[in-house]
PDB file of C-alpha atoms in Angstrom:
ATOM      1  CA  MET A 259      13.259  37.909  -0.811  1.00 54.00           C
ATOM      2  CA  ASN A 260      11.706  34.569  -2.667  1.00 81.00           C
ATOM      3  CA  ASN A 261       8.909  32.602  -0.860  1.00 93.00           C
ATOM      4  CA  ILE A 262       8.674  29.753  -3.133  1.00 95.00           C
ATOM      5  CA  GLN A 263      10.466  26.336  -2.847  1.00 97.00           C
ATOM      6  CA  ARG A 264      10.668  23.314  -4.453  1.00 97.00           C
ATOM      7  CA  ALA A 265       8.598  19.970  -2.970  1.00 98.00           C
ATOM      8  CA  VAL A 266       7.771  16.756  -3.980  1.00 98.00           C
ATOM      9  CA  LEU A 267       4.263  16.075  -3.165  1.00 98.00           C
ATOM     10  CA  ILE A 268       1.046  14.117  -3.482  1.00 97.00           C
ATOM     11  CA  ARG A 269      -2.099  15.493  -4.360  1.00 97.00           C
ATOM     12  CA  HIS A 270      -3.977  12.102  -4.719  1.00 96.00           C
ATOM     13  CA  TYR A 271      -3.040   8.409  -4.143  1.00 96.00           C
ATOM     14  CA  GLY A 272      -1.686   6.248  -6.960  1.00 96.00           C
ATOM     15  CA  GLY A 273       1.134   4.751  -8.691  1.00 95.00           C
ATOM     16  CA  ALA A 274       4.624   6.919 -10.204  1.00 96.00           C
ATOM     17  CA  ASP A 275       2.795   9.495 -11.664  1.00 96.00           C
ATOM     18  CA  ALA A 276       1.053  10.712  -8.297  1.00 97.00           C
ATOM     19  CA  ALA A 277       4.270  12.070  -7.231  1.00 98.00           C
ATOM     20  CA  GLU A 278       5.272  15.672  -8.379  1.00 97.00           C
ATOM     21  CA  VAL A 279       7.409  18.350  -7.926  1.00 98.00           C
ATOM     22  CA  ALA A 280       5.803  21.459  -7.318  1.00 97.00           C
ATOM     23  CA  GLU A 281       6.137  24.658  -6.339  1.00 97.00           C
ATOM     24  CA  ILE A 282       4.808  25.832  -2.587  1.00 97.00           C
ATOM     25  CA  GLU A 283       5.477  28.533   0.018  1.00 97.00           C
ATOM     26  CA  LYS A 284       8.303  28.276   2.292  1.00 97.00           C
ATOM     27  CA  PRO A 285       7.530  27.523   5.547  1.00 97.00           C
ATOM     28  CA  THR A 286       8.241  29.566   8.447  1.00 96.00           C
ATOM     29  CA  PRO A 287       9.195  28.234  11.802  1.00 97.00           C
ATOM     30  CA  GLY A 288       6.830  28.365  14.784  1.00 97.00           C
ATOM     31  CA  GLN A 289       6.892  27.656  18.579  1.00 98.00           C
ATOM     32  CA  GLY A 290       9.899  25.466  18.975  1.00 97.00           C
ATOM     33  CA  GLN A 291      10.925  24.826  15.723  1.00 97.00           C
ATOM     34  CA  VAL A 292      13.812  25.865  13.758  1.00 98.00           C
ATOM     35  CA  LEU A 293      13.845  26.315   9.836  1.00 98.00           C
ATOM     36  CA  VAL A 294      16.283  23.988   8.101  1.00 98.00           C
ATOM     37  CA  ARG A 295      17.578  24.291   4.351  1.00 98.00           C
ATOM     38  CA  VAL A 296      17.422  20.707   3.437  1.00 98.00           C
ATOM     39  CA  LEU A 297      20.612  19.522   1.356  1.00 98.00           C
ATOM     40  CA  ALA A 298      20.264  15.912   1.438  1.00 98.00           C
ATOM     41  CA  ALA A 299      17.252  13.463   2.270  1.00 98.00           C
ATOM     42  CA  GLY A 300      16.814   9.967   2.234  1.00 96.00           C
ATOM     43  CA  VAL A 301      14.795   7.918  -0.194  1.00 95.00           C
ATOM     44  CA  ASN A 302      12.739   4.916   1.865  1.00 91.00           C
ATOM     45  CA  GLY A 303       9.902   2.458   1.001  1.00 88.00           C
ATOM     46  CA  ILE A 304       7.517   4.440   3.103  1.00 89.00           C
ATOM     47  CA  ASP A 305       7.446   6.986   0.079  1.00 94.00           C
ATOM     48  CA  TRP A 306       5.812   4.476  -2.434  1.00 92.00           C
ATOM     49  CA  LYS A 307       3.361   3.332   0.248  1.00 90.00           C
ATOM     50  CA  VAL A 308       1.948   6.511   1.409  1.00 93.00           C
ATOM     51  CA  ARG A 309       1.826   7.469  -2.558  1.00 95.00           C
ATOM     52  CA  GLU A 310      -0.406   4.462  -3.183  1.00 94.00           C
ATOM     53  CA  GLY A 311      -2.224   5.043  -0.288  1.00 92.00           C
ATOM     54  CA  LEU A 312      -1.219   1.531   1.170  1.00 86.00           C
ATOM     55  CA  LEU A 313      -0.817   3.135   4.710  1.00 82.00           C
ATOM     56  CA  GLN A 314      -3.814   5.388   4.756  1.00 85.00           C
ATOM     57  CA  ASN A 315      -5.198   3.948   7.694  1.00 82.00           C
ATOM     58  CA  ASP A 316      -2.403   2.954   9.929  1.00 73.00           C
ATOM     59  CA  PHE A 317      -0.825   6.549   8.973  1.00 75.00           C
ATOM     60  CA  PRO A 318      -3.175   9.310   8.198  1.00 82.00           C
ATOM     61  CA  LEU A 319      -2.058  12.198   6.712  1.00 85.00           C
ATOM     62  CA  PRO A 320      -3.895  14.861   5.162  1.00 89.00           C
ATOM     63  CA  LEU A 321      -3.674  15.584   1.223  1.00 94.00           C
ATOM     64  CA  PRO A 322      -1.458  17.103  -0.086  1.00 96.00           C
ATOM     65  CA  ILE A 323       1.696  15.453   1.312  1.00 95.00           C
ATOM     66  CA  ILE A 324       5.087  16.282   0.919  1.00 98.00           C
ATOM     67  CA  LEU A 325       6.728  12.996   1.028  1.00 98.00           C
ATOM     68  CA  GLY A 326      10.311  11.998   2.438  1.00 97.00           C
ATOM     69  CA  ALA A 327      11.127  10.819   5.841  1.00 96.00           C
ATOM     70  CA  GLU A 328      14.320  11.880   6.709  1.00 97.00           C
ATOM     71  CA  LEU A 329      17.176  14.732   5.997  1.00 98.00           C
ATOM     72  CA  ALA A 330      19.965  16.455   6.786  1.00 98.00           C
ATOM     73  CA  GLY A 331      20.530  20.169   6.191  1.00 98.00           C
ATOM     74  CA  ILE A 332      21.603  23.356   8.228  1.00 98.00           C
ATOM     75  CA  VAL A 333      19.289  26.057  10.064  1.00 98.00           C
ATOM     76  CA  VAL A 334      18.649  29.013   8.750  1.00 98.00           C
ATOM     77  CA  ALA A 335      16.129  30.196  11.040  1.00 97.00           C
ATOM     78  CA  VAL A 336      14.748  29.957  14.380  1.00 98.00           C
ATOM     79  CA  GLY A 337      11.376  30.225  16.121  1.00 97.00           C
ATOM     80  CA  PRO A 338      10.335  31.203  18.918  1.00 97.00           C
ATOM     81  CA  GLY A 339      11.175  28.818  22.025  1.00 96.00           C
ATOM     82  CA  THR A 340      13.959  27.212  20.696  1.00 94.00           C
ATOM     83  CA  SER A 341      17.357  26.697  22.453  1.00 93.00           C
ATOM     84  CA  ARG A 342      19.064  23.440  21.293  1.00 94.00           C
ATOM     85  CA  PHE A 343      20.165  24.913  17.646  1.00 97.00           C
ATOM     86  CA  HIS A 344      21.241  28.244  16.224  1.00 97.00           C
ATOM     87  CA  ILE A 345      21.479  29.454  12.709  1.00 98.00           C
ATOM     88  CA  GLY A 346      24.216  28.059  10.987  1.00 98.00           C
ATOM     89  CA  ASP A 347      24.247  24.373  12.738  1.00 98.00           C
ATOM     90  CA  ARG A 348      24.345  21.656  10.826  1.00 98.00           C
ATOM     91  CA  VAL A 349      21.522  18.928  11.607  1.00 98.00           C
ATOM     92  CA  MET A 350      19.809  15.716  10.650  1.00 98.00           C
ATOM     93  CA  GLY A 351      16.783  13.887  11.710  1.00 98.00           C
ATOM     94  CA  ALA A 352      13.776  11.598  10.778  1.00 96.00           C
ATOM     95  CA  ILE A 353      10.353  13.567  10.366  1.00 93.00           C
ATOM     96  CA  GLU A 354       7.010  12.847  12.016  1.00 84.00           C
ATOM     97  CA  GLY A 355       4.655  12.902   9.016  1.00 84.00           C
ATOM     98  CA  LEU A 356       6.672  13.111   6.222  1.00 94.00           C
ATOM     99  CA  GLY A 357       7.900  16.439   4.534  1.00 96.00           C
ATOM    100  CA  ALA A 358      11.615  16.008   4.157  1.00 98.00           C
ATOM    101  CA  TYR A 359      11.399  16.319   0.234  1.00 98.00           C
ATOM    102  CA  ALA A 360      11.285  20.042   0.186  1.00 98.00           C
ATOM    103  CA  GLU A 361      13.836  22.887   0.025  1.00 98.00           C
ATOM    104  CA  PHE A 362      12.953  24.222   3.336  1.00 98.00           C
ATOM    105  CA  VAL A 363      11.258  22.164   6.287  1.00 98.00           C
ATOM    106  CA  ALA A 364       9.938  23.967   9.639  1.00 98.00           C
ATOM    107  CA  ILE A 365      10.569  21.445  12.390  1.00 97.00           C
ATOM    108  CA  ASN A 366      10.342  20.668  15.869  1.00 96.00           C
ATOM    109  CA  GLU A 367      14.160  21.183  16.921  1.00 96.00           C
ATOM    110  CA  VAL A 368      13.478  18.237  19.665  1.00 96.00           C
ATOM    111  CA  ILE A 369      13.901  15.528  17.049  1.00 95.00           C
ATOM    112  CA  LEU A 370      16.605  16.546  15.130  1.00 98.00           C
ATOM    113  CA  SER A 371      20.259  15.339  16.193  1.00 98.00           C
ATOM    114  CA  PRO A 372      23.648  17.490  15.338  1.00 98.00           C
ATOM    115  CA  THR A 373      25.502  16.485  12.159  1.00 98.00           C
ATOM    116  CA  PRO A 374      28.829  14.969  13.497  1.00 97.00           C
ATOM    117  CA  GLU A 375      32.086  16.952  12.154  1.00 94.00           C
ATOM    118  CA  GLY A 376      33.182  15.345   9.213  1.00 92.00           C
ATOM    119  CA  LEU A 377      30.046  13.339   8.238  1.00 96.00           C
ATOM    120  CA  LYS A 378      28.821  14.716   4.916  1.00 96.00           C
ATOM    121  CA  ASN A 379      25.386  15.391   4.543  1.00 97.00           C
ATOM    122  CA  ILE A 380      24.549  12.910   1.945  1.00 96.00           C
ATOM    123  CA  HIS A 381      25.804  10.155   4.260  1.00 96.00           C
ATOM    124  CA  ALA A 382      24.064  11.982   7.342  1.00 97.00           C
ATOM    125  CA  ALA A 383      20.727  11.837   5.340  1.00 97.00           C
ATOM    126  CA  ALA A 384      21.336   8.029   4.976  1.00 95.00           C
ATOM    127  CA  ILE A 385      21.232   7.258   8.781  1.00 96.00           C
ATOM    128  CA  PRO A 386      18.176   8.753  10.487  1.00 96.00           C
ATOM    129  CA  VAL A 387      15.435   6.495   9.360  1.00 94.00           C
ATOM    130  CA  ALA A 388      17.568   3.194   8.624  1.00 93.00           C
ATOM    131  CA  ALA A 389      19.911   3.016  11.245  1.00 95.00           C
ATOM    132  CA  VAL A 390      17.382   3.857  14.056  1.00 96.00           C
ATOM    133  CA  ALA A 391      14.443   1.356  12.494  1.00 94.00           C
ATOM    134  CA  ALA A 392      17.210  -1.413  12.311  1.00 95.00           C
ATOM    135  CA  TRP A 393      17.946  -1.018  16.124  1.00 95.00           C
ATOM    136  CA  ASN A 394      14.479  -0.521  17.666  1.00 95.00           C
ATOM    137  CA  SER A 395      12.975  -3.456  15.074  1.00 94.00           C
ATOM    138  CA  LEU A 396      15.742  -5.631  16.116  1.00 94.00           C
ATOM    139  CA  TYR A 397      14.694  -5.070  19.703  1.00 93.00           C
ATOM    140  CA  GLN A 398      11.306  -4.737  19.330  1.00 90.00           C
ATOM    141  CA  ALA A 399      10.445  -8.478  20.351  1.00 87.00           C
ATOM    142  CA  GLY A 400      12.875  -8.293  23.609  1.00 88.00           C
ATOM    143  CA  PRO A 401      16.467  -8.176  24.503  1.00 90.00           C
ATOM    144  CA  LEU A 402      19.097 -10.302  22.206  1.00 92.00           C
ATOM    145  CA  TYR A 403      21.136 -12.663  23.792  1.00 93.00           C
ATOM    146  CA  ARG A 404      24.255 -14.195  22.871  1.00 95.00           C
ATOM    147  CA  GLY A 405      23.936 -17.352  20.475  1.00 95.00           C
ATOM    148  CA  GLN A 406      20.519 -16.300  19.320  1.00 97.00           C
ATOM    149  CA  ARG A 407      19.667 -17.390  15.607  1.00 98.00           C
ATOM    150  CA  ILE A 408      18.669 -14.244  13.625  1.00 98.00           C
ATOM    151  CA  LEU A 409      17.394 -14.479  10.136  1.00 98.00           C
ATOM    152  CA  ILE A 410      17.879 -10.958   8.399  1.00 98.00           C
ATOM    153  CA  HIS A 411      15.723 -10.532   4.919  1.00 96.00           C
ATOM    154  CA  GLY A 412      16.781  -7.936   2.925  1.00 93.00           C
ATOM    155  CA  ALA A 413      20.379  -7.818   4.675  1.00 94.00           C
ATOM    156  CA  ALA A 414      22.023  -5.778   1.919  1.00 92.00           C
ATOM    157  CA  GLY A 415      19.521  -3.014   2.004  1.00 89.00           C
ATOM    158  CA  GLY A 416      19.248  -0.212   4.354  1.00 87.00           C
ATOM    159  CA  LEU A 417      18.034  -1.471   7.261  1.00 91.00           C
ATOM    160  CA  GLY A 418      19.206  -4.668   6.746  1.00 93.00           C
ATOM    161  CA  SER A 419      22.585  -3.648   6.686  1.00 94.00           C
ATOM    162  CA  TYR A 420      22.749  -2.164   9.792  1.00 96.00           C
ATOM    163  CA  ALA A 421      20.886  -5.072  11.924  1.00 96.00           C
ATOM    164  CA  VAL A 422      23.084  -7.371  10.680  1.00 97.00           C
ATOM    165  CA  GLN A 423      25.937  -5.276  12.304  1.00 97.00           C
ATOM    166  CA  PHE A 424      23.863  -4.362  15.470  1.00 97.00           C
ATOM    167  CA  ALA A 425      23.185  -8.253  15.699  1.00 97.00           C
ATOM    168  CA  LYS A 426      26.753  -9.439  15.381  1.00 96.00           C
ATOM    169  CA  ARG A 427      27.538  -6.513  18.064  1.00 95.00           C
ATOM    170  CA  GLU A 428      25.181  -8.802  20.670  1.00 94.00           C
ATOM    171  CA  GLY A 429      26.358 -12.047  19.739  1.00 96.00           C
ATOM    172  CA  ALA A 430      23.732 -13.589  17.672  1.00 97.00           C
ATOM    173  CA  GLU A 431      23.969 -16.516  14.839  1.00 98.00           C
ATOM    174  CA  VAL A 432      23.324 -14.252  11.917  1.00 98.00           C
ATOM    175  CA  PHE A 433      21.467 -15.603   9.034  1.00 98.00           C
ATOM    176  CA  ALA A 434      21.065 -13.117   6.147  1.00 97.00           C
ATOM    177  CA  THR A 435      19.554 -13.144   2.605  1.00 97.00           C
ATOM    178  CA  ALA A 436      20.667 -11.199  -0.041  1.00 94.00           C
ATOM    179  CA  GLY A 437      21.237 -11.213  -3.983  1.00 92.00           C
ATOM    180  CA  SER A 438      24.068 -12.572  -5.450  1.00 93.00           C
ATOM    181  CA  ALA A 439      25.767  -9.248  -6.479  1.00 91.00           C
ATOM    182  CA  ASP A 440      25.689  -8.275  -2.580  1.00 92.00           C
ATOM    183  CA  LEU A 441      26.963 -11.461  -0.697  1.00 95.00           C
ATOM    184  CA  ASP A 442      30.300 -10.446   0.075  1.00 95.00           C
ATOM    185  CA  PHE A 443      29.217  -7.203   1.021  1.00 94.00           C
ATOM    186  CA  VAL A 444      26.786  -9.018   3.543  1.00 96.00           C
ATOM    187  CA  ARG A 445      29.996 -11.065   4.722  1.00 97.00           C
ATOM    188  CA  SER A 446      31.718  -8.309   5.236  1.00 96.00           C
ATOM    189  CA  LEU A 447      29.023  -6.589   7.558  1.00 96.00           C
ATOM    190  CA  GLY A 448      29.598 -10.062  10.256  1.00 96.00           C
ATOM    191  CA  ALA A 449      27.018 -12.562   8.754  1.00 97.00           C
ATOM    192  CA  ASP A 450      27.590 -15.983   9.623  1.00 97.00           C
ATOM    193  CA  HIS A 451      25.455 -17.491   7.090  1.00 97.00           C
ATOM    194  CA  VAL A 452      24.631 -15.672   3.647  1.00 97.00           C
ATOM    195  CA  ILE A 453      22.095 -17.003   1.511  1.00 97.00           C
ATOM    196  CA  ASP A 454      21.517 -16.201  -2.391  1.00 96.00           C
ATOM    197  CA  TYR A 455      17.518 -15.613  -2.910  1.00 93.00           C
ATOM    198  CA  HIS A 456      18.255 -16.132  -6.664  1.00 92.00           C
ATOM    199  CA  SER A 457      19.453 -19.546  -5.975  1.00 95.00           C
ATOM    200  CA  GLN A 458      18.748 -20.438  -2.823  1.00 95.00           C
ATOM    201  CA  ARG A 459      15.395 -21.195  -0.698  1.00 96.00           C
ATOM    202  CA  PHE A 460      16.121 -19.519   2.681  1.00 96.00           C
ATOM    203  CA  GLU A 461      13.860 -22.001   4.465  1.00 95.00           C
ATOM    204  CA  ASP A 462      16.282 -24.757   3.490  1.00 94.00           C
ATOM    205  CA  VAL A 463      19.117 -23.134   5.187  1.00 94.00           C
ATOM    206  CA  ALA A 464      17.581 -21.415   8.246  1.00 96.00           C
ATOM    207  CA  ARG A 465      15.949 -23.387  10.642  1.00 95.00           C
ATOM    208  CA  ASN A 466      15.241 -22.933  14.457  1.00 97.00           C
ATOM    209  CA  ILE A 467      15.261 -19.311  14.017  1.00 97.00           C
ATOM    210  CA  ASN A 468      14.480 -17.198  17.200  1.00 97.00           C
ATOM    211  CA  LEU A 469      13.945 -14.172  15.300  1.00 97.00           C
ATOM    212  CA  VAL A 470      12.846 -13.129  11.790  1.00 96.00           C
ATOM    213  CA  LEU A 471      13.569  -9.645  10.738  1.00 96.00           C
ATOM    214  CA  ASP A 472      11.684  -8.939   7.638  1.00 94.00           C
ATOM    215  CA  TYR A 473      12.434  -6.246   5.374  1.00 92.00           C
ATOM    216  CA  VAL A 474      11.197  -7.485   2.279  1.00 90.00           C
ATOM    217  CA  GLY A 475       7.538  -8.603   2.575  1.00 87.00           C
ATOM    218  CA  GLY A 476       5.439 -10.472   0.298  1.00 89.00           C
ATOM    219  CA  ASP A 477       5.770 -14.117  -0.094  1.00 92.00           C
ATOM    220  CA  VAL A 478       9.042 -13.930   1.861  1.00 94.00           C
ATOM    221  CA  LEU A 479       6.922 -13.213   5.295  1.00 93.00           C
ATOM    222  CA  ASP A 480       4.328 -16.319   4.633  1.00 93.00           C
ATOM    223  CA  ARG A 481       7.372 -18.652   4.217  1.00 95.00           C
ATOM    224  CA  SER A 482       9.063 -17.413   7.160  1.00 95.00           C
ATOM    225  CA  TRP A 483       6.607 -18.671   9.604  1.00 96.00           C
ATOM    226  CA  GLN A 484       8.284 -22.193   9.072  1.00 95.00           C
ATOM    227  CA  VAL A 485      11.514 -21.708  10.217  1.00 96.00           C
ATOM    228  CA  LEU A 486      11.090 -20.377  13.281  1.00 97.00           C
ATOM    229  CA  THR A 487      11.390 -22.182  16.603  1.00 96.00           C
ATOM    230  CA  GLU A 488       7.970 -22.754  19.095  1.00 94.00           C
ATOM    231  CA  ASP A 489       8.687 -19.624  20.575  1.00 93.00           C
ATOM    232  CA  GLY A 490      10.115 -17.549  17.725  1.00 95.00           C
ATOM    233  CA  VAL A 491       8.569 -14.330  16.357  1.00 96.00           C
ATOM    234  CA  ILE A 492       9.035 -12.381  13.398  1.00 96.00           C
ATOM    235  CA  THR A 493       9.108  -8.543  13.280  1.00 94.00           C
ATOM    236  CA  GLY A 494       8.355  -7.269   9.843  1.00 91.00           C
ATOM    237  CA  THR A 495       8.666  -3.473   8.721  1.00 87.00           C
ATOM    238  CA  THR A 496       7.018  -4.012   5.324  1.00 82.00           C
ATOM    239  CA  SER A 497       3.401  -5.940   6.085  1.00 80.00           C
ATOM    240  CA  PRO A 498       0.891  -3.755   7.713  1.00 78.00           C
ATOM    241  CA  ASP A 499      -1.201  -6.963   7.635  1.00 83.00           C
ATOM    242  CA  ILE A 500       1.175  -9.537   9.332  1.00 86.00           C
ATOM    243  CA  LEU A 501      -1.228 -10.315  12.428  1.00 84.00           C
ATOM    244  CA  ALA A 502      -4.141 -11.150   9.823  1.00 86.00           C
ATOM    245  CA  ARG A 503      -1.269 -13.576   7.828  1.00 90.00           C
ATOM    246  CA  LYS A 504       0.125 -14.775  11.434  1.00 86.00           C
ATOM    247  CA  PRO A 505      -0.471 -18.701  11.466  1.00 87.00           C
ATOM    248  CA  ALA A 506      -2.303 -19.860  14.855  1.00 88.00           C
ATOM    249  CA  ASN A 507       0.165 -19.847  17.779  1.00 88.00           C
ATOM    250  CA  ARG A 508       2.585 -17.785  16.003  1.00 91.00           C
ATOM    251  CA  ARG A 509       4.397 -14.346  17.310  1.00 91.00           C
ATOM    252  CA  GLY A 510       4.349 -11.674  15.088  1.00 90.00           C
ATOM    253  CA  PHE A 511       5.113  -7.802  15.031  1.00 87.00           C
ATOM    254  CA  TRP A 512       4.695  -4.992  12.636  1.00 87.00           C
ATOM    255  CA  PHE A 513       7.294  -2.140  13.250  1.00 88.00           C
ATOM    256  CA  MET A 514       6.255   1.505  12.715  1.00 84.00           C
ATOM    257  CA  ASN A 515       9.637   3.875  13.226  1.00 85.00           C
ATOM    258  CA  LYS A 516       9.527   6.936  15.276  1.00 87.00           C
ATOM    259  CA  PRO A 517      12.161   9.503  15.535  1.00 90.00           C
ATOM    260  CA  ASP A 518      14.835   8.758  18.307  1.00 94.00           C
ATOM    261  CA  PRO A 519      17.352  12.177  18.226  1.00 96.00           C
ATOM    262  CA  VAL A 520      19.543  10.706  20.964  1.00 96.00           C
ATOM    263  CA  LEU A 521      20.090   7.178  19.460  1.00 97.00           C
ATOM    264  CA  LEU A 522      20.442   8.849  16.196  1.00 97.00           C
ATOM    265  CA  GLU A 523      22.977  11.189  17.707  1.00 97.00           C
ATOM    266  CA  THR A 524      25.021   8.196  19.368  1.00 97.00           C
ATOM    267  CA  LEU A 525      24.697   5.970  15.617  1.00 97.00           C
ATOM    268  CA  ALA A 526      25.682   9.051  13.684  1.00 97.00           C
ATOM    269  CA  ARG A 527      29.011   9.235  15.869  1.00 97.00           C
ATOM    270  CA  GLU A 528      29.703   5.626  14.982  1.00 97.00           C
ATOM    271  CA  VAL A 529      29.225   6.202  11.202  1.00 96.00           C
ATOM    272  CA  ALA A 530      31.470   9.170  11.577  1.00 96.00           C
ATOM    273  CA  SER A 531      34.121   7.318  13.303  1.00 95.00           C
ATOM    274  CA  GLY A 532      33.709   4.350  11.017  1.00 94.00           C
ATOM    275  CA  THR A 533      33.040   1.767  13.691  1.00 95.00           C
ATOM    276  CA  LEU A 534      29.644   1.430  12.108  1.00 96.00           C
ATOM    277  CA  GLN A 535      29.608   0.835   8.326  1.00 93.00           C
ATOM    278  CA  SER A 536      26.844   2.948   6.369  1.00 92.00           C
ATOM    279  CA  ARG A 537      26.591   2.028   2.292  1.00 87.00           C
ATOM    280  CA  ILE A 538      25.174   4.739   0.001  1.00 91.00           C
ATOM    281  CA  GLY A 539      23.529   3.002  -2.772  1.00 86.00           C
ATOM    282  CA  GLY A 540      23.148   6.078  -5.311  1.00 92.00           C
ATOM    283  CA  ILE A 541      22.656   9.393  -5.621  1.00 96.00           C
ATOM    284  CA  VAL A 542      19.940  11.285  -7.458  1.00 97.00           C
ATOM    285  CA  GLY A 543      19.140  14.906  -7.839  1.00 97.00           C
ATOM    286  CA  PHE A 544      16.033  16.653  -6.814  1.00 98.00           C
ATOM    287  CA  ALA A 545      14.218  16.377  -9.951  1.00 97.00           C
ATOM    288  CA  ASP A 546      14.528  12.888  -9.983  1.00 97.00           C
ATOM    289  CA  ILE A 547      13.005  11.999  -6.734  1.00 98.00           C
ATOM    290  CA  PRO A 548       9.978  10.784  -7.881  1.00 98.00           C
ATOM    291  CA  ASN A 549      11.527   8.233 -10.247  1.00 96.00           C
ATOM    292  CA  ALA A 550      13.619   7.077  -7.538  1.00 96.00           C
ATOM    293  CA  ILE A 551      10.796   6.341  -5.238  1.00 96.00           C
ATOM    294  CA  GLU A 552       9.387   4.310  -7.742  1.00 96.00           C
ATOM    295  CA  ARG A 553      12.460   2.669  -8.233  1.00 93.00           C
ATOM    296  CA  ASN A 554      12.762   2.157  -4.421  1.00 89.00           C
ATOM    297  CA  ARG A 555       9.363  -0.261  -5.004  1.00 88.00           C
ATOM    298  CA  THR A 556      10.409  -2.032  -8.097  1.00 86.00           C
ATOM    299  CA  ALA A 557      13.998  -2.538  -7.689  1.00 79.00           C
ATOM    300  CA  SER A 558      16.221  -3.699  -5.024  1.00 69.00           C
ATOM    301  CA  ARG A 559      19.459  -2.194  -4.297  1.00 66.00           C
ATOM    302  CA  THR A 560      22.287  -2.292  -2.351  1.00 73.00           C
ATOM    303  CA  GLY A 561      22.465   0.636   0.540  1.00 76.00           C
ATOM    304  CA  LYS A 562      20.378   3.597   0.820  1.00 86.00           C
ATOM    305  CA  VAL A 563      19.642   6.023  -2.116  1.00 94.00           C
ATOM    306  CA  ILE A 564      20.133   9.473  -1.334  1.00 96.00           C
ATOM    307  CA  ALA A 565      18.841  12.871  -2.932  1.00 97.00           C
ATOM    308  CA  ASP A 566      21.439  15.404  -3.038  1.00 98.00           C
ATOM    309  CA  PHE A 567      19.421  18.995  -3.438  1.00 97.00           C
ATOM    310  CA  SER A 568      22.699  20.499  -4.961  1.00 94.00           C
ATOM    311  CA  ARG A 569      22.048  18.502  -8.280  1.00 89.00           C
TER     312      ARG A 569
END
């Protein structure tokens, strides 16, 4: 039996060349774990942030690190003490501590969700991080209310596109920034005011904002404080130093996502039924994952890029 598998990992922190396709030993499921043959995995910003060492203080992991935060696949073996899943079950989920970019992953069954019938693996792999993070970051600062003015940066991306839909469900007035090519897409999600960041300054359009969801970072975060109401708040997913950059008398939160298999199961069923839109921005093969990680860092893209392990 072949116990060697491919994985995308880093042995040291660095730039694009730090991520490599390597051969490692296939794991064995331990207590409460199942062995998943990974069929697809989502590419996320956390991959290059970990690769470059930007999160080593906030998200410490021992080197070498197998990258990849979310997967969809099929259970091929079960460890002792498992009861939720059986061999042959299709599963999906986010991974605590990364590790999805491997052909086989031993993972605690409690953080996995069943993949809904009719949902393809490449679509299932696009949901665990983005949909759950969009939902939880939207509510981190407190309950939403009808008429709340919410500004969502990066509204055409994986997190942003879900957040627009969730905010509209709650009756919020949604302001959303996106690139010129994605304006119609973001409008189709329900955004009330779509701002083309290529030709418009969002601070000239979005004012008296109660909540900003910053999925972009950089100077976008710094410029966003001025659009808030007196008691407004920014929740950011891209800037761990948000509290240090927060002006006096302003409220801001740094959001880090955690697996939520119950919420994921609910949202995945909505995607499968068509009540929640999920957009794939591109599909790459296993060998191209290191390049896809770098493109996630350098180029904006509509929707989520997925690695199809059959390619």
